[in-house]
Amino acid sequence: DIQMTQSPSFLSASVGDRVTINCKASQNINKYLNWYQQKLGEAPKLLIYNTNNLQTGIPSRFSGSGSGTDYTLTISSLQPEDVATYFCLQHSSRYTFGAGTKLELK
Amino acid sequence: QVQLKESGPGLVKPSETLSLTCTVSGFSLTSYHVSWVRQPPGKGLEWMGVIWGDGSTAYNSALKSRLSISRDTSKSQVFLKMSSLKTEDTATYYCARDWTFAYWGQGTLVTVSS
């Protein structure tokens, strides 16, 4: 099974900051990488699919990049409503979620 | 519109078998696959398994010996059965559609306790 290592586990940032979250796969996943946002008590919400494709309705301050085994989610200017936990998911071979990054405001 | 909804018992005893149903609408189970995902309280997401559009299944290696996923296409329902439950199986259980996981149910909390 493919393993996903997500970092950091916890992130504190200020409004307007640029935020990056990383996921590293145990093998090449050929850009089959999605990102999700989960707020307390809610189901996860798809932000980005296949590394860098923004889901409909998601603000353009969210972007994704990466290739091979290393992938990044970037929030260009953090907003208060972005406080949430973020997960990556590989769908190259079955499915594996990263452990999550809890993002809070400083 | 696309909808998924989980249902099942909120409380199950250790060593018993959990049975959950995911009822879908707005799409066909023969055209889209459906996964089960769980999340223990305060923890991350764990993919459990999938039933593909052709009815075949695949499971998380860690759960394979205890897990079974099936469906009834005429009722637009997907079923999860997991045996030999332990307290650490306490979690919110979700069903979600296809490789995007763009559509999720609202989740159902299952507590394993005597």
mmCIF file with all atom_site columns, C-alpha atoms in Angstrom:
data_model
loop_
_atom_site.group_PDB
_atom_site.id
_atom_site.type_symbol
_atom_site.label_atom_id
_atom_site.label_alt_id
_atom_site.label_comp_id
_atom_site.label_asym_id
_atom_site.label_entity_id
_atom_site.label_seq_id
_atom_site.pdbx_PDB_ins_code
_atom_site.Cartn_x
_atom_site.Cartn_y
_atom_site.Cartn_z
_atom_site.occupancy
_atom_site.B_iso_or_equiv
_atom_site.pdbx_formal_charge
_atom_site.auth_seq_id
_atom_site.auth_comp_id
_atom_site.auth_asym_id
_atom_site.auth_atom_id
_atom_site.pdbx_PDB_model_num
ATOM 1   C CA . ASP A 1 1   ? 0.000   0.000  0.000   1.00 0.00 ? 1   ASP A CA 1
ATOM 2   C CA . ILE A 1 2   ? 1.141   3.564  -0.702  1.00 0.00 ? 2   ILE A CA 1
ATOM 3   C CA . GLN A 1 3   ? 1.868   5.587  2.439   1.00 0.00 ? 3   GLN A CA 1
ATOM 4   C CA . MET A 1 4   ? 1.331   9.360  2.630   1.00 0.00 ? 4   MET A CA 1
ATOM 5   C CA . THR A 1 5   ? 3.393   11.498 5.018   1.00 0.00 ? 5   THR A CA 1
ATOM 6   C CA . GLN A 1 6   ? 1.814   14.903 5.591   1.00 0.00 ? 6   GLN A CA 1
ATOM 7   C CA . SER A 1 7   ? 3.543   17.856 7.259   1.00 0.00 ? 7   SER A CA 1
ATOM 8   C CA . PRO A 1 8   ? 3.297   19.806 9.392   1.00 0.00 ? 8   PRO A CA 1
ATOM 9   C CA . SER A 1 9   ? 0.710   18.247 11.711  1.00 0.00 ? 9   SER A CA 1
ATOM 10  C CA . PHE A 1 10  ? -0.127  21.629 13.164  1.00 0.00 ? 10  PHE A CA 1
ATOM 11  C CA . LEU A 1 11  ? 0.271   25.126 11.759  1.00 0.00 ? 11  LEU A CA 1
ATOM 12  C CA . SER A 1 12  ? -0.391  28.527 13.267  1.00 0.00 ? 12  SER A CA 1
ATOM 13  C CA . ALA A 1 13  ? -0.449  31.532 10.928  1.00 0.00 ? 13  ALA A CA 1
ATOM 14  C CA . SER A 1 14  ? -1.779  35.089 10.716  1.00 0.00 ? 14  SER A CA 1
ATOM 15  C CA . VAL A 1 15  ? -4.398  36.503 8.393   1.00 0.00 ? 15  VAL A CA 1
ATOM 16  C CA . GLY A 1 16  ? -2.720  37.376 5.099   1.00 0.00 ? 16  GLY A CA 1
ATOM 17  C CA . ASP A 1 17  ? 0.122   34.874 5.518   1.00 0.00 ? 17  ASP A CA 1
ATOM 18  C CA . ARG A 1 18  ? 1.177   32.478 2.797   1.00 0.00 ? 18  ARG A CA 1
ATOM 19  C CA . VAL A 1 19  ? 0.683   28.926 4.065   1.00 0.00 ? 19  VAL A CA 1
ATOM 20  C CA . THR A 1 20  ? 2.097   25.709 2.648   1.00 0.00 ? 20  THR A CA 1
ATOM 21  C CA . ILE A 1 21  ? 1.235   22.124 3.540   1.00 0.00 ? 21  ILE A CA 1
ATOM 22  C CA . ASN A 1 22  ? 3.164   19.164 2.200   1.00 0.00 ? 22  ASN A CA 1
ATOM 23  C CA . CYS A 1 23  ? 2.475   15.535 1.393   1.00 0.00 ? 23  CYS A CA 1
ATOM 24  C CA . LYS A 1 24  ? 5.080   12.960 0.505   1.00 0.00 ? 24  LYS A CA 1
ATOM 25  C CA . ALA A 1 25  ? 4.136   9.624  -1.030  1.00 0.00 ? 25  ALA A CA 1
ATOM 26  C CA . SER A 1 26  ? 6.082   6.416  -0.465  1.00 0.00 ? 26  SER A CA 1
ATOM 27  C CA . GLN A 1 27  ? 6.301   5.991  -4.255  1.00 0.00 ? 27  GLN A CA 1
ATOM 28  C CA . ASN A 1 28  ? 5.590   7.936  -7.429  1.00 0.00 ? 28  ASN A CA 1
ATOM 29  C CA . ILE A 1 29  ? 1.848   8.716  -7.586  1.00 0.00 ? 29  ILE A CA 1
ATOM 30  C CA . ASN A 1 30  ? 1.939   10.449 -10.983 1.00 0.00 ? 30  ASN A CA 1
ATOM 31  C CA . LYS A 1 31  ? 0.099   13.577 -9.798  1.00 0.00 ? 31  LYS A CA 1
ATOM 32  C CA . TYR A 1 32  ? -2.928  11.572 -8.622  1.00 0.00 ? 32  TYR A CA 1
ATOM 33  C CA . LEU A 1 33  ? -3.198  13.733 -5.527  1.00 0.00 ? 33  LEU A CA 1
ATOM 34  C CA . ASN A 1 34  ? -6.211  15.574 -4.128  1.00 0.00 ? 34  ASN A CA 1
ATOM 35  C CA . TRP A 1 35  ? -6.543  18.052 -1.247  1.00 0.00 ? 35  TRP A CA 1
ATOM 36  C CA . TYR A 1 36  ? -9.461  18.428 1.163   1.00 0.00 ? 36  TYR A CA 1
ATOM 37  C CA . GLN A 1 37  ? -10.544 20.906 3.812   1.00 0.00 ? 37  GLN A CA 1
ATOM 38  C CA . GLN A 1 38  ? -12.485 19.694 6.828   1.00 0.00 ? 38  GLN A CA 1
ATOM 39  C CA . LYS A 1 39  ? -14.156 21.980 9.330   1.00 0.00 ? 39  LYS A CA 1
ATOM 40  C CA . LEU A 1 40  ? -15.311 20.781 12.730  1.00 0.00 ? 40  LEU A CA 1
ATOM 41  C CA . GLY A 1 41  ? -18.367 18.561 12.519  1.00 0.00 ? 41  GLY A CA 1
ATOM 42  C CA . GLU A 1 42  ? -18.459 18.543 8.709   1.00 0.00 ? 42  GLU A CA 1
ATOM 43  C CA . ALA A 1 43  ? -17.523 16.109 5.973   1.00 0.00 ? 43  ALA A CA 1
ATOM 44  C CA . PRO A 1 44  ? -14.322 16.878 4.049   1.00 0.00 ? 44  PRO A CA 1
ATOM 45  C CA . LYS A 1 45  ? -14.598 19.271 1.111   1.00 0.00 ? 45  LYS A CA 1
ATOM 46  C CA . LEU A 1 46  ? -12.639 18.802 -2.107  1.00 0.00 ? 46  LEU A CA 1
ATOM 47  C CA . LEU A 1 47  ? -10.340 21.745 -2.824  1.00 0.00 ? 47  LEU A CA 1
ATOM 48  C CA . ILE A 1 48  ? -7.941  20.528 -5.521  1.00 0.00 ? 48  ILE A CA 1
ATOM 49  C CA . TYR A 1 49  ? -7.820  17.381 -7.639  1.00 0.00 ? 49  TYR A CA 1
ATOM 50  C CA . ASN A 1 50  ? -4.981  15.835 -9.614  1.00 0.00 ? 50  ASN A CA 1
ATOM 51  C CA . THR A 1 51  ? -2.346  18.041 -7.995  1.00 0.00 ? 51  THR A CA 1
ATOM 52  C CA . ASN A 1 52  ? -3.278  21.442 -9.375  1.00 0.00 ? 52  ASN A CA 1
ATOM 53  C CA . ASN A 1 53  ? -6.896  21.557 -10.563 1.00 0.00 ? 53  ASN A CA 1
ATOM 54  C CA . LEU A 1 54  ? -9.103  23.864 -8.505  1.00 0.00 ? 54  LEU A CA 1
ATOM 55  C CA . GLN A 1 55  ? -12.526 22.435 -7.737  1.00 0.00 ? 55  GLN A CA 1
ATOM 56  C CA . THR A 1 56  ? -15.465 24.575 -8.841  1.00 0.00 ? 56  THR A CA 1
ATOM 57  C CA . GLY A 1 57  ? -16.332 27.231 -6.287  1.00 0.00 ? 57  GLY A CA 1
ATOM 58  C CA . ILE A 1 58  ? -13.040 27.106 -4.411  1.00 0.00 ? 58  ILE A CA 1
ATOM 59  C CA . PRO A 1 59  ? -11.298 30.485 -3.996  1.00 0.00 ? 59  PRO A CA 1
ATOM 60  C CA . SER A 1 60  ? -8.242  31.078 -6.163  1.00 0.00 ? 60  SER A CA 1
ATOM 61  C CA . ARG A 1 61  ? -6.043  31.678 -3.097  1.00 0.00 ? 61  ARG A CA 1
ATOM 62  C CA . PHE A 1 62  ? -5.853  27.863 -2.905  1.00 0.00 ? 62  PHE A CA 1
ATOM 63  C CA . SER A 1 63  ? -3.399  26.187 -5.271  1.00 0.00 ? 63  SER A CA 1
ATOM 64  C CA . GLY A 1 64  ? -1.555  22.920 -5.567  1.00 0.00 ? 64  GLY A CA 1
ATOM 65  C CA . SER A 1 65  ? 1.705   21.774 -7.075  1.00 0.00 ? 65  SER A CA 1
ATOM 66  C CA . GLY A 1 66  ? 4.022   18.821 -7.164  1.00 0.00 ? 66  GLY A CA 1
ATOM 67  C CA . SER A 1 67  ? 5.076   15.726 -9.011  1.00 0.00 ? 67  SER A CA 1
ATOM 68  C CA . GLY A 1 68  ? 6.518   12.306 -8.359  1.00 0.00 ? 68  GLY A CA 1
ATOM 69  C CA . THR A 1 69  ? 6.361   11.780 -4.618  1.00 0.00 ? 69  THR A CA 1
ATOM 70  C CA . ASP A 1 70  ? 6.193   15.385 -3.334  1.00 0.00 ? 70  ASP A CA 1
ATOM 71  C CA . TYR A 1 71  ? 3.119   17.620 -3.320  1.00 0.00 ? 71  TYR A CA 1
ATOM 72  C CA . THR A 1 72  ? 2.169   20.980 -1.835  1.00 0.00 ? 72  THR A CA 1
ATOM 73  C CA . LEU A 1 73  ? -1.024  22.841 -1.018  1.00 0.00 ? 73  LEU A CA 1
ATOM 74  C CA . THR A 1 74  ? -0.591  26.616 -0.849  1.00 0.00 ? 74  THR A CA 1
ATOM 75  C CA . ILE A 1 75  ? -2.945  29.218 0.545   1.00 0.00 ? 75  ILE A CA 1
ATOM 76  C CA . SER A 1 76  ? -1.646  32.499 -0.850  1.00 0.00 ? 76  SER A CA 1
ATOM 77  C CA . SER A 1 77  ? -3.255  34.816 1.693   1.00 0.00 ? 77  SER A CA 1
ATOM 78  C CA . LEU A 1 78  ? -4.800  33.152 4.730   1.00 0.00 ? 78  LEU A CA 1
ATOM 79  C CA . GLN A 1 79  ? -8.358  34.175 5.594   1.00 0.00 ? 79  GLN A CA 1
ATOM 80  C CA . PRO A 1 80  ? -10.170 33.560 8.898   1.00 0.00 ? 80  PRO A CA 1
ATOM 81  C CA . GLU A 1 81  ? -12.556 31.107 7.210   1.00 0.00 ? 81  GLU A CA 1
ATOM 82  C CA . ASP A 1 82  ? -9.597  28.908 6.225   1.00 0.00 ? 82  ASP A CA 1
ATOM 83  C CA . VAL A 1 83  ? -9.196  27.667 9.805   1.00 0.00 ? 83  VAL A CA 1
ATOM 84  C CA . ALA A 1 84  ? -9.701  23.923 9.352   1.00 0.00 ? 84  ALA A CA 1
ATOM 85  C CA . THR A 1 85  ? -7.875  20.634 9.025   1.00 0.00 ? 85  THR A CA 1
ATOM 86  C CA . TYR A 1 86  ? -6.433  19.808 5.613   1.00 0.00 ? 86  TYR A CA 1
ATOM 87  C CA . PHE A 1 87  ? -5.876  16.329 4.195   1.00 0.00 ? 87  PHE A CA 1
ATOM 88  C CA . CYS A 1 88  ? -4.188  15.011 1.093   1.00 0.00 ? 88  CYS A CA 1
ATOM 89  C CA . LEU A 1 89  ? -5.348  11.863 -0.690  1.00 0.00 ? 89  LEU A CA 1
ATOM 90  C CA . GLN A 1 90  ? -3.484  9.741  -3.224  1.00 0.00 ? 90  GLN A CA 1
ATOM 91  C CA . HIS A 1 91  ? -5.613  7.906  -5.782  1.00 0.00 ? 91  HIS A CA 1
ATOM 92  C CA . SER A 1 92  ? -2.843  6.377  -7.878  1.00 0.00 ? 92  SER A CA 1
ATOM 93  C CA . SER A 1 93  ? -3.239  2.952  -6.307  1.00 0.00 ? 93  SER A CA 1
ATOM 94  C CA . ARG A 1 94  ? -6.428  2.515  -4.327  1.00 0.00 ? 94  ARG A CA 1
ATOM 95  C CA . TYR A 1 95  ? -6.624  5.350  -1.823  1.00 0.00 ? 95  TYR A CA 1
ATOM 96  C CA . THR A 1 96  ? -4.569  6.676  1.082   1.00 0.00 ? 96  THR A CA 1
ATOM 97  C CA . PHE A 1 97  ? -5.155  9.818  3.117   1.00 0.00 ? 97  PHE A CA 1
ATOM 98  C CA . GLY A 1 98  ? -2.455  11.881 4.748   1.00 0.00 ? 98  GLY A CA 1
ATOM 99  C CA . ALA A 1 99  ? -2.684  12.271 8.524   1.00 0.00 ? 99  ALA A CA 1
ATOM 100 C CA . GLY A 1 100 ? -3.887  15.874 8.316   1.00 0.00 ? 100 GLY A CA 1
ATOM 101 C CA . THR A 1 101 ? -2.694  19.402 9.094   1.00 0.00 ? 101 THR A CA 1
ATOM 102 C CA . LYS A 1 102 ? -4.619  21.430 11.639  1.00 0.00 ? 102 LYS A CA 1
ATOM 103 C CA . LEU A 1 103 ? -4.447  25.118 10.681  1.00 0.00 ? 103 LEU A CA 1
ATOM 104 C CA . GLU A 1 104 ? -5.262  27.798 13.194  1.00 0.00 ? 104 GLU A CA 1
ATOM 105 C CA . LEU A 1 105 ? -4.965  31.567 13.380  1.00 0.00 ? 105 LEU A CA 1
ATOM 106 C CA . LYS A 1 106 ? -2.110  33.101 15.318  1.00 0.00 ? 106 LYS A CA 1
ATOM 107 C CA . GLN B 2 1   ? -28.453 16.381 -7.349  1.00 0.00 ? 1   GLN B CA 1
ATOM 108 C CA . VAL B 2 2   ? -25.896 13.938 -6.013  1.00 0.00 ? 2   VAL B CA 1
ATOM 109 C CA . GLN B 2 3   ? -26.535 12.821 -2.445  1.00 0.00 ? 3   GLN B CA 1
ATOM 110 C CA . LEU B 2 4   ? -25.228 10.117 -0.160  1.00 0.00 ? 4   LEU B CA 1
ATOM 111 C CA . LYS B 2 5   ? -26.579 9.256  3.275   1.00 0.00 ? 5   LYS B CA 1
ATOM 112 C CA . GLU B 2 6   ? -25.255 6.790  5.815   1.00 0.00 ? 6   GLU B CA 1
ATOM 113 C CA . SER B 2 7   ? -27.468 4.941  8.257   1.00 0.00 ? 7   SER B CA 1
ATOM 114 C CA . GLY B 2 8   ? -26.953 2.339  10.934  1.00 0.00 ? 8   GLY B CA 1
ATOM 115 C CA . PRO B 2 9   ? -26.786 1.712  14.671  1.00 0.00 ? 9   PRO B CA 1
ATOM 116 C CA . GLY B 2 10  ? -25.115 4.342  16.802  1.00 0.00 ? 10  GLY B CA 1
ATOM 117 C CA . LEU B 2 11  ? -23.919 1.832  19.388  1.00 0.00 ? 11  LEU B CA 1
ATOM 118 C CA . VAL B 2 12  ? -22.413 -1.605 18.900  1.00 0.00 ? 12  VAL B CA 1
ATOM 119 C CA . LYS B 2 13  ? -20.884 -3.979 21.450  1.00 0.00 ? 13  LYS B CA 1
ATOM 120 C CA . PRO B 2 14  ? -17.289 -5.216 21.226  1.00 0.00 ? 14  PRO B CA 1
ATOM 121 C CA . SER B 2 15  ? -16.870 -8.428 19.208  1.00 0.00 ? 15  SER B CA 1
ATOM 122 C CA . GLU B 2 16  ? -20.141 -7.796 17.344  1.00 0.00 ? 16  GLU B CA 1
ATOM 123 C CA . THR B 2 17  ? -20.572 -7.030 13.638  1.00 0.00 ? 17  THR B CA 1
ATOM 124 C CA . LEU B 2 18  ? -21.278 -3.515 12.364  1.00 0.00 ? 18  LEU B CA 1
ATOM 125 C CA . SER B 2 19  ? -23.717 -3.089 9.493   1.00 0.00 ? 19  SER B CA 1
ATOM 126 C CA . LEU B 2 20  ? -24.041 0.273  7.749   1.00 0.00 ? 20  LEU B CA 1
ATOM 127 C CA . THR B 2 21  ? -25.993 1.381  4.695   1.00 0.00 ? 21  THR B CA 1
ATOM 128 C CA . CYS B 2 22  ? -25.157 4.189  2.283   1.00 0.00 ? 22  CYS B CA 1
ATOM 129 C CA . THR B 2 23  ? -28.187 5.277  0.259   1.00 0.00 ? 23  THR B CA 1
ATOM 130 C CA . VAL B 2 24  ? -27.331 7.310  -2.812  1.00 0.00 ? 24  VAL B CA 1
ATOM 131 C CA . SER B 2 25  ? -29.312 9.437  -5.243  1.00 0.00 ? 25  SER B CA 1
ATOM 132 C CA . GLY B 2 26  ? -28.539 11.483 -8.317  1.00 0.00 ? 26  GLY B CA 1
ATOM 133 C CA . PHE B 2 27  ? -26.227 8.892  -9.866  1.00 0.00 ? 27  PHE B CA 1
ATOM 134 C CA . SER B 2 28  ? -25.999 5.210  -10.696 1.00 0.00 ? 28  SER B CA 1
ATOM 135 C CA . LEU B 2 29  ? -23.908 2.749  -8.709  1.00 0.00 ? 29  LEU B CA 1
ATOM 136 C CA . THR B 2 30  ? -23.018 1.009  -11.966 1.00 0.00 ? 30  THR B CA 1
ATOM 137 C CA . SER B 2 31  ? -21.419 4.202  -13.286 1.00 0.00 ? 31  SER B CA 1
ATOM 138 C CA . TYR B 2 32  ? -19.633 5.461  -10.169 1.00 0.00 ? 32  TYR B CA 1
ATOM 139 C CA . HIS B 2 33  ? -17.761 3.686  -7.426  1.00 0.00 ? 33  HIS B CA 1
ATOM 140 C CA . VAL B 2 34  ? -18.396 4.335  -3.750  1.00 0.00 ? 34  VAL B CA 1
ATOM 141 C CA . SER B 2 35  ? -15.881 4.174  -0.916  1.00 0.00 ? 35  SER B CA 1
ATOM 142 C CA . TRP B 2 36  ? -16.244 3.923  2.831   1.00 0.00 ? 36  TRP B CA 1
ATOM 143 C CA . VAL B 2 37  ? -14.043 6.202  4.949   1.00 0.00 ? 37  VAL B CA 1
ATOM 144 C CA . ARG B 2 38  ? -13.909 6.446  8.724   1.00 0.00 ? 38  ARG B CA 1
ATOM 145 C CA . GLN B 2 39  ? -12.632 9.019  11.188  1.00 0.00 ? 39  GLN B CA 1
ATOM 146 C CA . PRO B 2 40  ? -12.078 8.297  14.901  1.00 0.00 ? 40  PRO B CA 1
ATOM 147 C CA . PRO B 2 41  ? -12.953 11.239 17.149  1.00 0.00 ? 41  PRO B CA 1
ATOM 148 C CA . GLY B 2 42  ? -10.301 13.951 16.847  1.00 0.00 ? 42  GLY B CA 1
ATOM 149 C CA . LYS B 2 43  ? -8.214  11.908 14.400  1.00 0.00 ? 43  LYS B CA 1
ATOM 150 C CA . GLY B 2 44  ? -7.600  11.618 10.674  1.00 0.00 ? 44  GLY B CA 1
ATOM 151 C CA . LEU B 2 45  ? -9.379  9.938  7.781   1.00 0.00 ? 45  LEU B CA 1
ATOM 152 C CA . GLU B 2 46  ? -8.925  6.255  6.977   1.00 0.00 ? 46  GLU B CA 1
ATOM 153 C CA . TRP B 2 47  ? -10.007 4.816  3.628   1.00 0.00 ? 47  TRP B CA 1
ATOM 154 C CA . MET B 2 48  ? -11.660 1.474  4.321   1.00 0.00 ? 48  MET B CA 1
ATOM 155 C CA . GLY B 2 49  ? -12.658 0.048  0.988   1.00 0.00 ? 49  GLY B CA 1
ATOM 156 C CA . VAL B 2 50  ? -14.487 0.546  -2.299  1.00 0.00 ? 50  VAL B CA 1
ATOM 157 C CA . ILE B 2 51  ? -17.099 -1.095 -4.463  1.00 0.00 ? 51  ILE B CA 1
ATOM 158 C CA . TRP B 2 52  ? -16.420 -0.390 -8.116  1.00 0.00 ? 52  TRP B CA 1
ATOM 159 C CA . GLY B 2 53  ? -19.028 0.217  -10.792 1.00 0.00 ? 53  GLY B CA 1
ATOM 160 C CA . ASP B 2 54  ? -18.743 -3.394 -11.966 1.00 0.00 ? 54  ASP B CA 1
ATOM 161 C CA . GLY B 2 55  ? -19.457 -4.643 -8.443  1.00 0.00 ? 55  GLY B CA 1
ATOM 162 C CA . SER B 2 56  ? -15.939 -5.765 -7.603  1.00 0.00 ? 56  SER B CA 1
ATOM 163 C CA . THR B 2 57  ? -14.378 -4.618 -4.358  1.00 0.00 ? 57  THR B CA 1
ATOM 164 C CA . ALA B 2 58  ? -11.032 -3.586 -2.878  1.00 0.00 ? 58  ALA B CA 1
ATOM 165 C CA . TYR B 2 59  ? -10.129 -3.153 0.757   1.00 0.00 ? 59  TYR B CA 1
ATOM 166 C CA . ASN B 2 60  ? -7.589  -1.462 3.004   1.00 0.00 ? 60  ASN B CA 1
ATOM 167 C CA . SER B 2 61  ? -5.057  -4.160 3.843   1.00 0.00 ? 61  SER B CA 1
ATOM 168 C CA . ALA B 2 62  ? -5.338  -3.374 7.550   1.00 0.00 ? 62  ALA B CA 1
ATOM 169 C CA . LEU B 2 63  ? -9.090  -4.077 7.575   1.00 0.00 ? 63  LEU B CA 1
ATOM 170 C CA . LYS B 2 64  ? -9.449  -6.682 4.846   1.00 0.00 ? 64  LYS B CA 1
ATOM 171 C CA . SER B 2 65  ? -9.941  -9.667 7.146   1.00 0.00 ? 65  SER B CA 1
ATOM 172 C CA . ARG B 2 66  ? -12.896 -8.021 8.925   1.00 0.00 ? 66  ARG B CA 1
ATOM 173 C CA . LEU B 2 67  ? -14.538 -5.999 6.159   1.00 0.00 ? 67  LEU B CA 1
ATOM 174 C CA . SER B 2 68  ? -17.101 -6.691 3.467   1.00 0.00 ? 68  SER B CA 1
ATOM 175 C CA . ILE B 2 69  ? -18.693 -4.186 1.073   1.00 0.00 ? 69  ILE B CA 1
ATOM 176 C CA . SER B 2 70  ? -21.667 -5.024 -1.137  1.00 0.00 ? 70  SER B CA 1
ATOM 177 C CA . ARG B 2 71  ? -24.518 -3.250 -2.888  1.00 0.00 ? 71  ARG B CA 1
ATOM 178 C CA . ASP B 2 72  ? -28.093 -3.419 -4.121  1.00 0.00 ? 72  ASP B CA 1
ATOM 179 C CA . THR B 2 73  ? -28.227 -1.398 -7.329  1.00 0.00 ? 73  THR B CA 1
ATOM 180 C CA . SER B 2 74  ? -32.038 -1.603 -7.503  1.00 0.00 ? 74  SER B CA 1
ATOM 181 C CA . LYS B 2 75  ? -32.245 0.234  -4.192  1.00 0.00 ? 75  LYS B CA 1
ATOM 182 C CA . SER B 2 76  ? -29.201 2.475  -4.823  1.00 0.00 ? 76  SER B CA 1
ATOM 183 C CA . GLN B 2 77  ? -27.629 1.223  -1.616  1.00 0.00 ? 77  GLN B CA 1
ATOM 184 C CA . VAL B 2 78  ? -24.101 0.255  -0.622  1.00 0.00 ? 78  VAL B CA 1
ATOM 185 C CA . PHE B 2 79  ? -23.521 -1.862 2.467   1.00 0.00 ? 79  PHE B CA 1
ATOM 186 C CA . LEU B 2 80  ? -20.603 -2.138 4.860   1.00 0.00 ? 80  LEU B CA 1
ATOM 187 C CA . LYS B 2 81  ? -20.165 -5.033 7.248   1.00 0.00 ? 81  LYS B CA 1
ATOM 188 C CA . MET B 2 82  ? -17.259 -5.155 9.664   1.00 0.00 ? 82  MET B CA 1
ATOM 189 C CA . SER B 2 83  ? -16.825 -7.991 12.114  1.00 0.00 ? 83  SER B CA 1
ATOM 190 C CA . SER B 2 84  ? -15.068 -8.451 15.461  1.00 0.00 ? 84  SER B CA 1
ATOM 191 C CA . LEU B 2 85  ? -15.499 -4.844 16.480  1.00 0.00 ? 85  LEU B CA 1
ATOM 192 C CA . LYS B 2 86  ? -13.133 -3.271 19.020  1.00 0.00 ? 86  LYS B CA 1
ATOM 193 C CA . THR B 2 87  ? -13.405 -0.051 20.983  1.00 0.00 ? 87  THR B CA 1
ATOM 194 C CA . GLU B 2 88  ? -10.875 1.510  18.611  1.00 0.00 ? 88  GLU B CA 1
ATOM 195 C CA . ASP B 2 89  ? -13.391 1.096  15.774  1.00 0.00 ? 89  ASP B CA 1
ATOM 196 C CA . THR B 2 90  ? -15.373 3.948  17.339  1.00 0.00 ? 90  THR B CA 1
ATOM 197 C CA . ALA B 2 91  ? -15.541 6.537  14.571  1.00 0.00 ? 91  ALA B CA 1
ATOM 198 C CA . THR B 2 92  ? -17.685 8.565  12.228  1.00 0.00 ? 92  THR B CA 1
ATOM 199 C CA . TYR B 2 93  ? -18.238 6.454  9.127   1.00 0.00 ? 93  TYR B CA 1
ATOM 200 C CA . TYR B 2 94  ? -18.668 8.157  5.767   1.00 0.00 ? 94  TYR B CA 1
ATOM 201 C CA . CYS B 2 95  ? -19.460 6.993  2.271   1.00 0.00 ? 95  CYS B CA 1
ATOM 202 C CA . ALA B 2 96  ? -18.111 9.021  -0.639  1.00 0.00 ? 96  ALA B CA 1
ATOM 203 C CA . ARG B 2 97  ? -18.300 8.929  -4.419  1.00 0.00 ? 97  ARG B CA 1
ATOM 204 C CA . ASP B 2 98  ? -15.540 8.102  -6.917  1.00 0.00 ? 98  ASP B CA 1
ATOM 205 C CA . TRP B 2 99  ? -11.863 9.118  -7.056  1.00 0.00 ? 99  TRP B CA 1
ATOM 206 C CA . THR B 2 100 ? -12.584 12.777 -6.472  1.00 0.00 ? 100 THR B CA 1
ATOM 207 C CA . PHE B 2 101 ? -14.365 12.224 -3.143  1.00 0.00 ? 101 PHE B CA 1
ATOM 208 C CA . ALA B 2 102 ? -16.212 15.398 -4.114  1.00 0.00 ? 102 ALA B CA 1
ATOM 209 C CA . TYR B 2 103 ? -19.451 14.035 -2.716  1.00 0.00 ? 103 TYR B CA 1
ATOM 210 C CA . TRP B 2 104 ? -19.737 12.714 0.842   1.00 0.00 ? 104 TRP B CA 1
ATOM 211 C CA . GLY B 2 105 ? -22.520 11.653 3.133   1.00 0.00 ? 105 GLY B CA 1
ATOM 212 C CA . GLN B 2 106 ? -22.984 13.532 6.366   1.00 0.00 ? 106 GLN B CA 1
ATOM 213 C CA . GLY B 2 107 ? -21.398 10.673 8.296   1.00 0.00 ? 107 GLY B CA 1
ATOM 214 C CA . THR B 2 108 ? -22.741 8.451  11.036  1.00 0.00 ? 108 THR B CA 1
ATOM 215 C CA . LEU B 2 109 ? -21.092 8.121  14.434  1.00 0.00 ? 109 LEU B CA 1
ATOM 216 C CA . VAL B 2 110 ? -20.637 4.553  15.598  1.00 0.00 ? 110 VAL B CA 1
ATOM 217 C CA . THR B 2 111 ? -19.592 3.945  19.195  1.00 0.00 ? 111 THR B CA 1
ATOM 218 C CA . VAL B 2 112 ? -18.211 0.547  20.153  1.00 0.00 ? 112 VAL B CA 1
ATOM 219 C CA . SER B 2 113 ? -18.841 0.006  23.840  1.00 0.00 ? 113 SER B CA 1
ATOM 220 C CA . SER B 2 114 ? -20.270 -2.579 26.182  1.00 0.00 ? 114 SER B CA 1
#
